Coordinates of C-alpha atoms in Angstrom, one line a residue:
M298 CA -1.8 2.0 -43.6
K299 CA -2.3 -1.9 -44.4
K300 CA -5.4 -3.6 -42.1
S301 CA -2.8 -5.8 -40.9
F302 CA -0.5 -3.9 -39.0
Y303 CA -3.5 -1.6 -36.8
P304 CA -3.8 -3.9 -34.1
L305 CA -0.2 -4.3 -33.7
I306 CA -0.1 -0.5 -32.9
W307 CA -3.1 -0.8 -30.6
V308 CA -1.1 -4.3 -29.1
G309 CA 2.6 -2.2 -28.9
V310 CA 0.8 1.0 -26.9
L311 CA -1.1 -1.3 -25.2
A312 CA 2.1 -3.2 -23.9
V313 CA 4.2 0.0 -23.4
I314 CA 1.5 1.1 -20.8
A315 CA 2.0 -2.0 -19.5
C316 CA 5.0 -2.1 -18.9
A317 CA 5.2 1.7 -17.6
L318 CA 1.9 0.6 -14.7
L319 CA 4.3 -2.7 -14.0
V320 CA 7.8 -0.6 -13.8
Y321 CA 6.6 2.7 -12.1
E322 CA 3.6 2.6 -10.2
R323 CA 4.1 -1.2 -9.2
D324 CA 3.2 0.1 -5.3
F325 CA 1.0 1.8 -6.8
L326 CA -0.5 -0.8 -7.3
W327 CA -0.4 -2.4 -5.0
K328 CA -2.1 0.1 -2.5
I329 CA -5.2 0.1 -5.0
Q330 CA -5.4 -4.1 -4.4
E331 CA -4.4 -2.8 -0.6
A332 CA -7.6 0.1 -0.3
N333 CA -9.7 -2.7 -2.5
L334 CA -12.5 -5.1 -1.1
F335 CA -14.7 -8.3 -2.6
L336 CA -15.9 -11.0 -0.6
N337 CA -17.7 -14.0 -2.4
S338 CA -20.4 -13.4 -0.7
S339 CA -24.1 -12.3 -1.9
L340 CA -24.7 -10.0 1.0
F341 CA -21.3 -7.8 -0.1
F342 CA -23.2 -7.8 -4.3
R343 CA -26.6 -6.6 -2.3
Q344 CA -24.4 -4.1 -0.5
Q345 CA -23.0 -3.3 -3.9
M346 CA -26.4 -2.7 -5.1
V347 CA -28.9 -0.3 -2.9
V348 CA -27.2 2.8 -4.8
S349 CA -27.2 3.5 -8.6
G350 CA -24.8 1.7 -10.6
G351 CA -23.8 -1.3 -7.9
M352 CA -23.2 -3.4 -10.7
L353 CA -19.7 -1.0 -12.3
S354 CA -18.8 -0.8 -8.4
W355 CA -18.9 -4.8 -8.1
L356 CA -17.5 -5.1 -11.2
G357 CA -14.8 -2.7 -10.7
V358 CA -14.1 -4.2 -7.4
F359 CA -13.6 -7.3 -8.5
C360 CA -11.6 -6.6 -11.1
T361 CA -9.4 -4.9 -9.0
Q362 CA -8.7 -7.5 -7.1
F363 CA -6.2 -9.0 -9.6
L364 CA -3.7 -6.5 -9.1
H365 CA -2.8 -8.1 -5.9
I366 CA -0.9 -10.3 -9.1
P367 CA 0.9 -7.1 -10.2
W368 CA 0.7 -8.3 -13.9
L369 CA -2.4 -10.3 -14.4
G370 CA -4.4 -7.1 -13.4
V371 CA -2.3 -4.8 -16.0
L372 CA -3.5 -7.8 -18.2
L373 CA -6.7 -7.6 -17.4
L374 CA -6.8 -4.0 -17.5
C375 CA -5.5 -3.7 -20.4
G376 CA -6.9 -6.4 -22.5
L377 CA -10.5 -4.4 -21.5
W378 CA -8.6 -1.5 -22.8
L379 CA -8.3 -3.6 -26.3
L380 CA -11.5 -4.8 -26.6
L381 CA -13.0 -1.2 -25.8
I382 CA -10.9 -0.1 -28.7
W383 CA -11.8 -3.5 -31.7
V384 CA -15.8 -2.9 -29.7
A385 CA -15.7 1.1 -30.4
K386 CA -14.3 0.4 -33.9
R387 CA -17.5 -1.4 -35.1
T388 CA -19.0 -0.1 -33.4
F389 CA -18.7 3.3 -35.6
S390 CA -17.4 2.2 -38.2
I391 CA -14.1 3.1 -38.2
P392 CA -12.1 3.0 -41.5
D393 CA -7.9 1.1 -40.9
R394 CA -6.8 4.4 -41.7
W395 CA -7.6 6.2 -38.9
A396 CA -7.6 3.1 -36.5
T397 CA -5.0 4.8 -34.4
L398 CA -7.7 7.2 -33.1
L399 CA -9.2 4.5 -31.1
L400 CA -6.3 5.2 -28.2
I401 CA -7.4 8.4 -27.8
P402 CA -10.2 7.0 -24.8
V403 CA -7.5 4.9 -23.6
A404 CA -5.0 7.2 -22.9
L405 CA -8.0 9.8 -21.5
L406 CA -8.9 6.3 -19.1
L407 CA -5.2 6.0 -18.4
I408 CA -5.3 9.5 -17.0
A409 CA -7.7 9.2 -15.3
I410 CA -6.1 6.3 -13.7
V411 CA -2.3 7.6 -13.5
D412 CA -2.5 11.3 -11.9
T413 CA -4.9 9.9 -8.7
G414 CA -2.3 10.7 -7.1
Y415 CA -3.4 11.6 -3.0
W416 CA -7.4 10.4 -3.8
L417 CA -6.7 7.1 -3.4
Y418 CA -7.0 7.6 0.5
V419 CA -10.2 9.1 0.4
L420 CA -12.1 8.3 -3.0
K421 CA -15.0 6.5 -2.0
L422 CA -16.5 5.8 -5.3
P423 CA -15.8 1.5 -5.3
G424 CA -14.0 -0.2 -7.5
Y425 CA -13.0 2.5 -9.7
F426 CA -9.5 2.2 -10.2
F427 CA -11.6 -0.1 -13.2
A428 CA -14.8 1.9 -13.6
A429 CA -14.5 4.2 -16.1
T430 CA -13.2 0.7 -18.3
L431 CA -16.3 -1.1 -17.2
G432 CA -18.6 1.8 -17.9
T433 CA -17.4 3.1 -21.0
L434 CA -17.0 0.1 -22.2
A435 CA -20.9 -1.5 -21.2
A436 CA -21.9 2.0 -23.3
V437 CA -20.3 1.1 -26.0
L438 CA -21.2 -2.2 -26.5
S439 CA -25.1 -0.6 -25.7
L440 CA -24.7 1.9 -29.1
W441 CA -23.6 -1.7 -30.9
A442 CA -26.6 -3.2 -30.3
F443 CA -28.3 0.4 -30.7
R444 CA -27.0 1.1 -34.0
A445 CA -27.5 -2.3 -35.4
L446 CA -31.4 -2.2 -34.9
P447 CA -33.8 -1.9 -37.4
S448 CA -36.3 1.1 -37.9
K449 CA -39.2 0.2 -38.8
Y450 CA -41.2 -0.5 -35.4
A451 CA -40.2 2.3 -32.8
L452 CA -37.3 -0.4 -31.7
R453 CA -34.7 2.2 -31.6
P454 CA -36.4 4.7 -29.0
L455 CA -38.2 1.7 -27.4
F456 CA -33.8 0.8 -26.8
I457 CA -33.2 3.8 -25.4
V458 CA -35.5 3.3 -22.8
V459 CA -34.5 0.4 -22.0
V460 CA -31.0 1.4 -21.2
A461 CA -32.1 4.2 -19.4
A462 CA -34.7 2.0 -17.2
V463 CA -32.3 -0.9 -17.2
G464 CA -28.6 1.0 -17.6
Y465 CA -29.2 3.5 -14.8
P466 CA -29.2 1.2 -12.1
L467 CA -27.0 -1.1 -12.9
F468 CA -24.2 1.5 -14.2
G469 CA -25.1 5.1 -13.2
I470 CA -23.6 8.0 -15.5
Y471 CA -22.2 5.3 -18.1
A472 CA -26.1 4.1 -19.3
L473 CA -27.1 7.9 -18.8
A474 CA -24.3 8.8 -22.0
A475 CA -24.7 6.4 -23.9
V476 CA -28.5 6.9 -24.0
L477 CA -28.1 11.0 -24.9
L478 CA -25.2 9.3 -27.2
M479 CA -28.3 7.4 -28.2
G480 CA -29.9 9.9 -29.4
I481 CA -27.6 12.4 -30.5
W482 CA -26.5 9.6 -33.1
S483 CA -30.6 9.0 -34.1
W484 CA -29.8 12.0 -36.8
R485 CA -26.7 10.3 -38.4
L486 CA -28.4 7.2 -38.9
E487 CA -32.3 7.6 -39.3
K488 CA -33.2 8.8 -42.9
Q489 CA -36.6 10.1 -41.4
R490 CA -35.9 13.3 -39.5
L491 CA -38.9 12.3 -37.6
Q492 CA -37.8 9.6 -36.1
A493 CA -34.2 11.1 -35.0
L494 CA -36.9 13.8 -33.1
V495 CA -38.2 10.6 -31.7
S496 CA -35.5 9.6 -30.5
T497 CA -34.4 12.6 -29.1
I498 CA -36.9 13.5 -27.5
V499 CA -36.8 10.3 -26.0
A500 CA -33.3 10.1 -25.0
I501 CA -33.5 13.7 -23.2
A502 CA -36.7 12.8 -21.6
S503 CA -34.8 9.3 -19.9
V504 CA -32.3 10.6 -18.9
I505 CA -33.9 13.6 -16.9
A506 CA -37.1 10.9 -15.3
V507 CA -35.0 8.0 -15.1
P508 CA -32.4 8.8 -12.4
L509 CA -35.0 11.2 -10.2
V510 CA -37.6 8.3 -10.2
C511 CA -34.8 5.9 -9.0
Y512 CA -33.9 8.3 -6.3
H513 CA -37.8 8.7 -5.3
F514 CA -38.6 5.2 -5.5
V515 CA -35.7 2.9 -5.5
Y516 CA -32.6 4.0 -3.6
Y517 CA -32.8 5.4 -0.3
Q518 CA -28.2 6.2 -0.3
T519 CA -28.2 8.6 -3.1
N520 CA -28.3 12.6 -2.4
L521 CA -30.6 14.1 -4.7
A522 CA -26.9 16.5 -5.8
N523 CA -25.8 13.4 -7.4
I524 CA -28.1 11.3 -9.0
Y525 CA -27.2 11.9 -12.1
Y526 CA -23.3 11.5 -11.9
T527 CA -23.5 7.9 -10.2
G528 CA -20.4 5.5 -11.2
L529 CA -18.1 8.7 -11.5
P530 CA -15.6 9.1 -8.2
V531 CA -16.7 12.3 -6.6
Y532 CA -13.5 14.9 -6.2
F533 CA -14.5 17.1 -3.4
I534 CA -13.7 17.4 0.2
T535 CA -14.2 20.9 1.0
E536 CA -14.9 21.9 -2.3
N537 CA -15.1 20.6 -5.9
H538 CA -11.9 19.9 -7.9
R539 CA -13.6 19.2 -11.1
V540 CA -10.3 19.6 -13.3
Y541 CA -10.0 16.2 -12.5
Y542 CA -13.2 14.8 -14.5
L543 CA -11.5 16.7 -17.2
P544 CA -11.3 13.1 -18.8
Y545 CA -14.2 11.8 -18.3
L546 CA -15.9 14.5 -20.6
L547 CA -13.4 14.5 -22.7
L548 CA -14.6 11.3 -23.3
F549 CA -18.1 11.8 -23.9
L550 CA -16.7 14.2 -26.2
F551 CA -15.0 12.0 -28.0
F552 CA -17.8 9.5 -28.6
L553 CA -20.2 12.6 -28.7
A554 CA -17.5 13.2 -32.4
L555 CA -17.3 9.6 -33.8
A556 CA -21.4 9.7 -33.6
L557 CA -21.5 13.5 -35.3
T558 CA -19.3 12.0 -38.2
Y559 CA -19.9 8.7 -38.3
K560 CA -20.3 7.4 -42.1
S561 CA -21.5 3.4 -42.0
Q562 CA -19.0 1.1 -43.2
H563 CA -20.5 0.4 -47.0
A564 CA -20.1 4.8 -47.5
E565 CA -17.2 5.8 -48.4
W566 CA -14.5 8.0 -46.7
K567 CA -12.9 10.3 -49.2
M568 CA -9.5 11.1 -48.1
K569 CA -7.7 14.0 -50.4
A570 CA -4.3 13.9 -48.1
A571 CA -1.6 11.5 -49.2
P572 CA -0.7 8.2 -47.7
I573 CA 2.5 9.7 -45.7
V574 CA 0.5 12.8 -44.8
R575 CA -2.1 10.2 -42.5
T576 CA 0.7 8.8 -41.6
A577 CA 2.1 11.5 -40.1
T578 CA -1.1 12.7 -38.5
Q579 CA -0.8 9.7 -36.9
V580 CA 2.3 9.6 -35.6
A581 CA 1.3 12.6 -34.1
V582 CA -1.9 11.7 -33.2
V583 CA 0.3 8.8 -31.1
A584 CA 2.7 10.8 -30.2
A585 CA 0.8 13.8 -28.6
L586 CA -1.4 11.1 -26.7
A587 CA 2.6 10.2 -24.9
F588 CA 2.9 14.4 -24.2
G589 CA -0.7 13.9 -22.6
V590 CA 0.0 10.8 -20.3
F591 CA 3.1 11.7 -19.2
H592 CA 2.0 15.3 -18.4
F593 CA -0.8 14.2 -16.2
W594 CA 0.9 11.4 -15.0
F595 CA 1.6 12.1 -11.3
K596 CA 5.0 11.9 -10.6
D597 CA 6.0 13.6 -6.7
E598 CA 8.6 11.5 -4.9
N599 CA 7.1 11.6 -2.0
F600 CA 4.1 9.9 -3.1
H601 CA 5.8 7.5 -4.7
H602 CA 8.8 7.3 -1.6
E603 CA 5.5 6.4 1.2
L604 CA 3.6 3.8 -1.4
T605 CA 7.4 1.6 -1.8
M606 CA 6.9 2.2 2.8
Q607 CA 3.9 1.2 3.3
H608 CA 4.9 -1.9 1.0
R609 CA 7.5 -2.9 2.3
L610 CA 6.5 -2.1 6.3
D611 CA 3.3 -4.4 5.4
C612 CA 6.1 -7.4 4.4
A613 CA 8.3 -6.1 7.0
D614 CA 10.7 -5.5 4.8
W615 CA 13.1 -3.5 7.5
E616 CA 16.1 -2.8 5.4
C617 CA 14.2 -2.4 2.0
V618 CA 12.5 1.0 3.9
I619 CA 15.8 2.3 4.5
D620 CA 17.7 1.5 0.9
E621 CA 14.1 4.1 -0.3
A622 CA 15.5 6.8 2.5
R623 CA 18.8 6.9 1.4
E624 CA 16.8 7.3 -2.2
Q625 CA 15.3 10.6 -1.5
E626 CA 16.1 13.7 -3.0
D627 CA 13.1 15.9 -1.9
E628 CA 12.3 17.4 1.4
P629 CA 9.9 13.9 2.7
T630 CA 6.6 14.6 4.3
R631 CA 6.0 13.1 7.4
P632 CA 4.5 9.9 6.3
I633 CA 8.2 9.1 4.7
V634 CA 10.2 10.3 8.3
M635 CA 7.5 8.2 10.7
M636 CA 7.8 5.2 8.2
R637 CA 11.9 5.1 8.3
N638 CA 11.8 5.5 11.8
I639 CA 9.7 2.8 12.5
A640 CA 12.4 0.5 10.4
L641 CA 15.3 1.6 12.3
S642 CA 13.6 0.9 15.3
R643 CA 12.8 -2.4 14.2
L644 CA 16.2 -3.0 13.7
G645 CA 17.3 -1.6 16.5
R646 CA 19.7 1.5 14.6
Q647 CA 17.1 4.3 15.2
G648 CA 19.6 5.9 18.6
D649 CA 22.8 5.5 15.7
E650 CA 20.6 6.9 12.1
M651 CA 18.0 8.1 12.0
F652 CA 19.5 11.6 11.4
L653 CA 21.3 10.6 8.9
Y654 CA 18.7 10.7 6.4
K655 CA 16.6 13.6 5.5
N656 CA 14.4 14.9 7.5
G657 CA 11.6 17.3 7.5
S658 CA 7.7 18.2 6.9
K659 CA 6.8 18.2 3.2
A660 CA 3.5 19.0 2.1
F661 CA 1.8 16.6 0.7
A662 CA 1.2 17.2 -3.1
A663 CA -2.9 17.1 -2.9
P664 CA -4.9 20.0 -4.2
F665 CA -7.2 19.3 -0.5
G666 CA -6.3 19.4 2.6
M667 CA -4.3 15.6 2.7
R668 CA -3.3 14.9 6.1
A669 CA -0.8 12.0 7.7
M670 CA -4.1 10.4 9.7
L671 CA -5.6 9.8 6.3
E672 CA -2.3 7.8 5.2
V673 CA -0.8 6.2 7.9
G674 CA -3.0 7.1 10.9
P675 CA -3.7 3.3 11.9
L676 CA 0.3 2.1 10.4
A677 CA 1.4 3.9 12.7
Y678 CA -1.0 3.6 15.5
Y679 CA -0.3 -0.3 15.2
H680 CA 3.7 0.0 14.8
Y681 CA 3.7 1.7 17.7
G682 CA 1.1 -0.3 20.1
M683 CA -1.7 1.6 20.0
L684 CA -4.1 -0.7 18.9
N685 CA -7.2 1.1 20.4
Y686 CA -6.4 3.7 18.3
C687 CA -5.2 1.5 15.1
N688 CA -9.1 0.1 15.3
R689 CA -10.4 3.1 15.8
L690 CA -9.1 5.0 12.9
C691 CA -9.1 1.5 11.2
V692 CA -13.7 1.4 12.0
E693 CA -14.1 5.0 11.4
M694 CA -12.3 4.8 8.5
G695 CA -14.1 1.6 6.8
V696 CA -17.4 3.8 7.5
E697 CA -16.0 7.0 6.2
F698 CA -14.2 5.8 2.6
G699 CA -15.2 2.1 2.5
W700 CA -13.5 -0.4 4.0
R701 CA -10.8 -2.4 2.7
A702 CA -8.8 -5.2 3.0
E703 CA -6.0 -3.7 5.5
Y704 CA -8.4 -2.0 7.6
L705 CA -9.5 -5.6 8.3
K706 CA -5.6 -6.9 7.9
Y707 CA -4.7 -4.4 10.6
L708 CA -8.0 -4.8 12.5
V709 CA -7.2 -9.4 12.5
K710 CA -2.9 -8.3 13.9
S711 CA -5.1 -6.3 16.5
A712 CA -7.3 -8.8 18.1
L713 CA -5.0 -10.9 17.8
L714 CA -2.1 -9.0 19.7
N715 CA -5.3 -7.8 22.4
G716 CA -5.9 -11.6 22.6
E717 CA -9.5 -11.7 21.1
Q718 CA -10.2 -14.2 19.9
Q719 CA -13.5 -13.8 18.6
L720 CA -13.1 -10.7 17.4
A721 CA -10.1 -12.0 15.5
R722 CA -12.0 -14.5 14.2
K723 CA -14.5 -12.9 12.5
Y724 CA -12.0 -10.3 10.9
I725 CA -10.3 -13.2 9.9
G726 CA -13.8 -15.3 8.8
L727 CA -14.3 -12.0 6.3
L728 CA -10.6 -12.2 4.6
K729 CA -11.2 -16.0 4.3
Q730 CA -14.2 -14.5 1.6
T731 CA -11.7 -12.5 -1.1
L732 CA -10.0 -14.6 -3.5
F733 CA -6.0 -13.0 -2.4
F734 CA -6.2 -13.2 1.0
D735 CA -7.4 -15.7 2.2
D736 CA -3.7 -17.3 2.6
W737 CA -2.5 -14.6 4.5
A738 CA -6.3 -15.2 7.1
E739 CA -5.1 -18.6 7.3
R740 CA -1.7 -17.9 8.8
A741 CA -2.8 -15.3 10.8
E742 CA -5.5 -17.9 11.5
S743 CA -2.9 -20.7 12.9
F744 CA -1.5 -17.7 15.0
L745 CA -5.2 -18.1 16.5
K746 CA -4.5 -21.8 17.3
N747 CA -1.2 -20.8 18.9
P748 CA -0.2 -17.8 19.8
K749 CA 3.3 -18.6 20.9
L750 CA 4.1 -18.5 16.9
M751 CA 3.6 -14.5 17.4
D752 CA 6.9 -14.5 18.8
A753 CA 8.5 -15.8 15.9
D754 CA 6.6 -13.1 13.2
P755 CA 9.0 -10.8 12.9
E756 CA 6.3 -7.2 13.1
L757 CA 3.7 -9.1 15.6
A758 CA 7.3 -9.8 17.9
A759 CA 8.8 -6.5 17.3
V760 CA 4.9 -4.9 18.1
K761 CA 4.5 -6.9 21.2
H762 CA 6.8 -5.1 23.0
M763 CA 4.9 -1.6 22.1
L764 CA 1.6 -2.8 24.0
H765 CA 2.1 -1.1 27.4
H766 CA 0.8 1.6 26.3
D767 CA -2.5 2.3 28.7
N768 CA -5.6 1.1 28.1
V769 CA -7.1 4.3 27.0
L770 CA -8.8 5.7 23.7
G771 CA -8.5 10.0 23.6
T772 CA -8.9 12.5 21.0
D773 CA -5.0 13.0 18.6
Q774 CA -6.9 16.1 17.3
G775 CA -5.7 14.2 13.1
F776 CA -1.7 15.3 14.5
V777 CA -1.2 11.2 14.9
E778 CA 2.7 12.4 15.0
S779 CA 2.4 14.4 17.6
Y780 CA 0.1 12.3 19.8
L781 CA 2.4 9.6 19.2
M782 CA 5.5 10.4 20.4
R783 CA 3.9 12.4 23.8
R784 CA 2.6 9.7 24.3
L785 CA 5.0 7.5 24.8
A786 CA 7.9 10.1 26.1
N787 CA 4.7 10.2 28.3
N788 CA 4.9 7.1 29.9
F789 CA 7.1 5.3 32.3
N790 CA 5.7 2.3 33.8
T791 CA 7.1 -0.8 32.2
E792 CA 10.7 -2.4 32.7
D793 CA 10.4 -3.6 28.6
T794 CA 13.7 -2.3 27.1
V795 CA 12.5 -1.7 23.6
F796 CA 9.4 0.6 24.3
Q797 CA 11.8 2.4 27.0
E798 CA 13.8 2.7 24.2
Q799 CA 10.8 4.2 21.9
A800 CA 9.8 6.7 25.2
L801 CA 13.6 8.0 24.7
L802 CA 13.4 9.4 21.4
A803 CA 10.1 10.4 21.5
T804 CA 11.7 13.0 24.0
L805 CA 14.0 14.1 21.7
Y806 CA 11.0 14.8 19.3
T807 CA 8.8 16.7 22.0
H808 CA 12.2 17.8 23.8
D809 CA 11.0 17.8 27.3
V810 CA 14.2 17.8 29.0
P811 CA 13.1 16.1 32.9
Q812 CA 11.2 13.4 30.6
F813 CA 14.5 12.7 28.6
W814 CA 16.6 12.5 31.5
T815 CA 14.3 10.2 33.8
H816 CA 14.1 8.0 30.7
F817 CA 18.0 8.5 29.5
A818 CA 18.5 7.5 33.9
N819 CA 16.3 4.2 32.5
Y820 CA 17.8 3.2 29.7
I821 CA 21.9 3.0 31.0
R822 CA 20.0 1.1 34.1
L823 CA 18.3 -1.3 31.5
H824 CA 21.6 -1.4 29.4
P825 CA 24.4 -1.3 32.0
D826 CA 27.4 -3.1 29.5
G827 CA 26.3 -1.5 26.0
K828 CA 27.1 1.3 23.7
M829 CA 24.8 4.8 24.1
P830 CA 23.6 5.5 21.2
R831 CA 25.1 8.3 18.9
Y832 CA 22.2 11.0 19.8
Y833 CA 21.4 9.5 22.7
Q834 CA 24.7 11.6 24.0
E835 CA 24.0 13.9 22.0
A836 CA 20.8 15.3 23.4
A837 CA 22.7 14.4 26.8
Y838 CA 25.3 16.5 26.1
L839 CA 23.4 19.3 24.8
Y840 CA 20.2 19.7 27.3
G841 CA 23.5 19.5 30.1
K842 CA 25.2 22.3 28.5
L843 CA 21.7 23.7 28.7
E844 CA 20.8 23.4 32.0
E845 CA 24.7 24.1 33.1
R846 CA 24.8 21.0 34.9
P847 CA 27.8 20.3 37.0
N848 CA 31.0 18.1 35.5
L849 CA 29.0 17.2 32.6
D850 CA 32.6 17.0 30.7
N851 CA 33.5 14.2 33.2
M852 CA 31.0 11.5 32.0
P853 CA 31.8 9.9 29.2
F854 CA 30.6 11.2 26.1
D855 CA 32.3 10.4 22.5
S856 CA 35.3 12.9 21.7
S857 CA 33.2 13.6 18.6
V858 CA 30.4 14.1 20.4
K859 CA 32.1 17.7 22.1
A860 CA 33.7 18.5 19.0
E861 CA 30.5 18.7 16.8
Y862 CA 28.6 20.6 19.5
D863 CA 31.6 23.0 20.2
E864 CA 31.3 23.0 16.1
F865 CA 28.7 23.6 16.3
M866 CA 27.5 26.4 19.2
R867 CA 30.8 28.1 16.2
F868 CA 28.6 28.3 13.6
A869 CA 25.2 28.7 14.6
P870 CA 25.2 32.2 16.0
L871 CA 25.7 33.0 12.8
Y872 CA 22.4 33.2 12.4
D873 CA 21.6 34.6 15.1
G874 CA 18.2 37.3 14.1
A875 CA 17.9 34.7 10.3
D876 CA 14.8 33.7 9.2
V877 CA 14.6 29.5 10.3
E878 CA 14.8 28.3 7.4
D879 CA 17.8 30.5 6.6
A880 CA 19.8 28.4 9.5
R881 CA 18.2 25.0 8.0
E882 CA 19.8 25.8 5.1
G883 CA 22.9 27.2 6.2
L884 CA 23.8 24.5 8.7
R885 CA 22.4 21.3 6.6
N886 CA 25.2 19.5 4.5
Q887 CA 28.1 20.2 8.0
F888 CA 25.4 19.5 10.8
A889 CA 22.0 17.8 9.3
H890 CA 23.4 14.7 11.0
T891 CA 23.3 16.2 13.8
Y892 CA 20.5 16.1 17.1
Y893 CA 22.3 19.9 17.8
Y894 CA 21.0 20.8 14.4
Q895 CA 17.9 18.8 14.6
Y896 CA 17.2 20.8 17.7
Y897 CA 18.1 24.4 17.0
T898 CA 16.6 24.1 13.5
M899 CA 14.0 21.6 13.1
G900 CA 11.7 21.7 15.7
Q901 CA 8.7 23.9 15.1
L902 CA 8.0 21.7 11.6
P903 CA 4.2 22.2 10.8
E904 CA 2.8 18.5 11.4
Y905 CA -0.5 17.8 8.2

């Protein structure tokens, strides 16, 4: 392959990767930067440096913020990958005809990103999206410098000690990996075996000793069991999910192979294969990498629907949330149902449309016990006006998983709605230290100066209608939706029509018939001239039949409400004694849009 072609191959492949990320993972990129927080302050820098690998995290968080503008963040990522390829080629003197092999580390780094899935809600390593790329680049640069040193004066063993002593506090495991590679690479670089042996012994001793010294005398926030892995995401909840470390292991093995097969640029790489064979081999390498990336790319439908809905709710784009719900093909998770209902409520259509979309409670496609609380806990409590619970979750999760921009935004909005000006000013001040959330903070500050402006904001104005809960703080046992619905159904002390309707809707979830009749009567009283939404009629007719209320048929129900009830009751007995899953499947096509179906077949859904 001609020398002028291989950079074009690199750029072409990176362009395809960039397009794939921007087209298929735009909402994932948005969520990554929302779960990131970079503050332009010396205090923030010092906070990152209290553990080994702190510089890596600081740089990773700094780079991640650019995903706020997706194309800019992806361009930065691909630029770093291109630099990594170029540096690796120079470091290991890779001939042009084998330059395609340098796409292997890029593919592994990409897999480590796109296979994140639900781990993004629980990973604690700051800046992990860029950390592996930056750490690998730093390691290869140190290897380049190591190779450039002369063999005399014991410069290489001394350099190994310096990289371990300085690199470990800055880059954690990536510095240790570089030191190990230096010790192994010495056998290819040194002409004298004794020099190579000295370098290897120094490398092994440095890898063992430096983390221990740092643990005992420098850092106090690192677990002894993790001192050799700092800088890597920790894929551990109740057990260690080692398969997620495979890209990092293969990355090390790739550079180990380059070190073991190293030939200087003056040495001749003998190739007996014909050019067409070499070309076919490189095409096969690219195809294999593409297949591998596609195979490990996390493609779960619900995961991506959830991210899109979160993004659209953050923009108060209610219609787009509903559009996303229409595209649902698989059984939805509860966060999807909750976010869809929030959007429908904001549009005033929940009582007529919420069962027109797929309902369900599919388990999260996560290798650990993922909970809805981790994903939409603050979001749900905020939109339903339970600000105490929203604040509690933001603070607790900020302490557990690290502070994120989205947590600060919820805390600002909650403080504004509660009229806590000093608290709002505190969080706004933090967001003003960011590069991309300062405009958001300034807009929030305008609400602080003139609270009446919140009435013109579609999101804040809607939440204000929900601020009728008792000023208490209890425990939800991690089950956000059921706790929310019970609290709403039990709330009778408001004349706010929006809140009262949500309380009525909550009784359709809890199946509490006495509470339903109380809220139903209040709804009629507060809407004397309005059209009764479809599902309130269906619930009233169903409960009336269950209680054998007299004169039920004389009430002004739509004729279709009665007709569909009769039709449902004609088919439902066919599944008496059958498994509820069979009943759901058998009745779904004809009755899933009715409350009758939801009451009888969807009332025992699991909650995660």
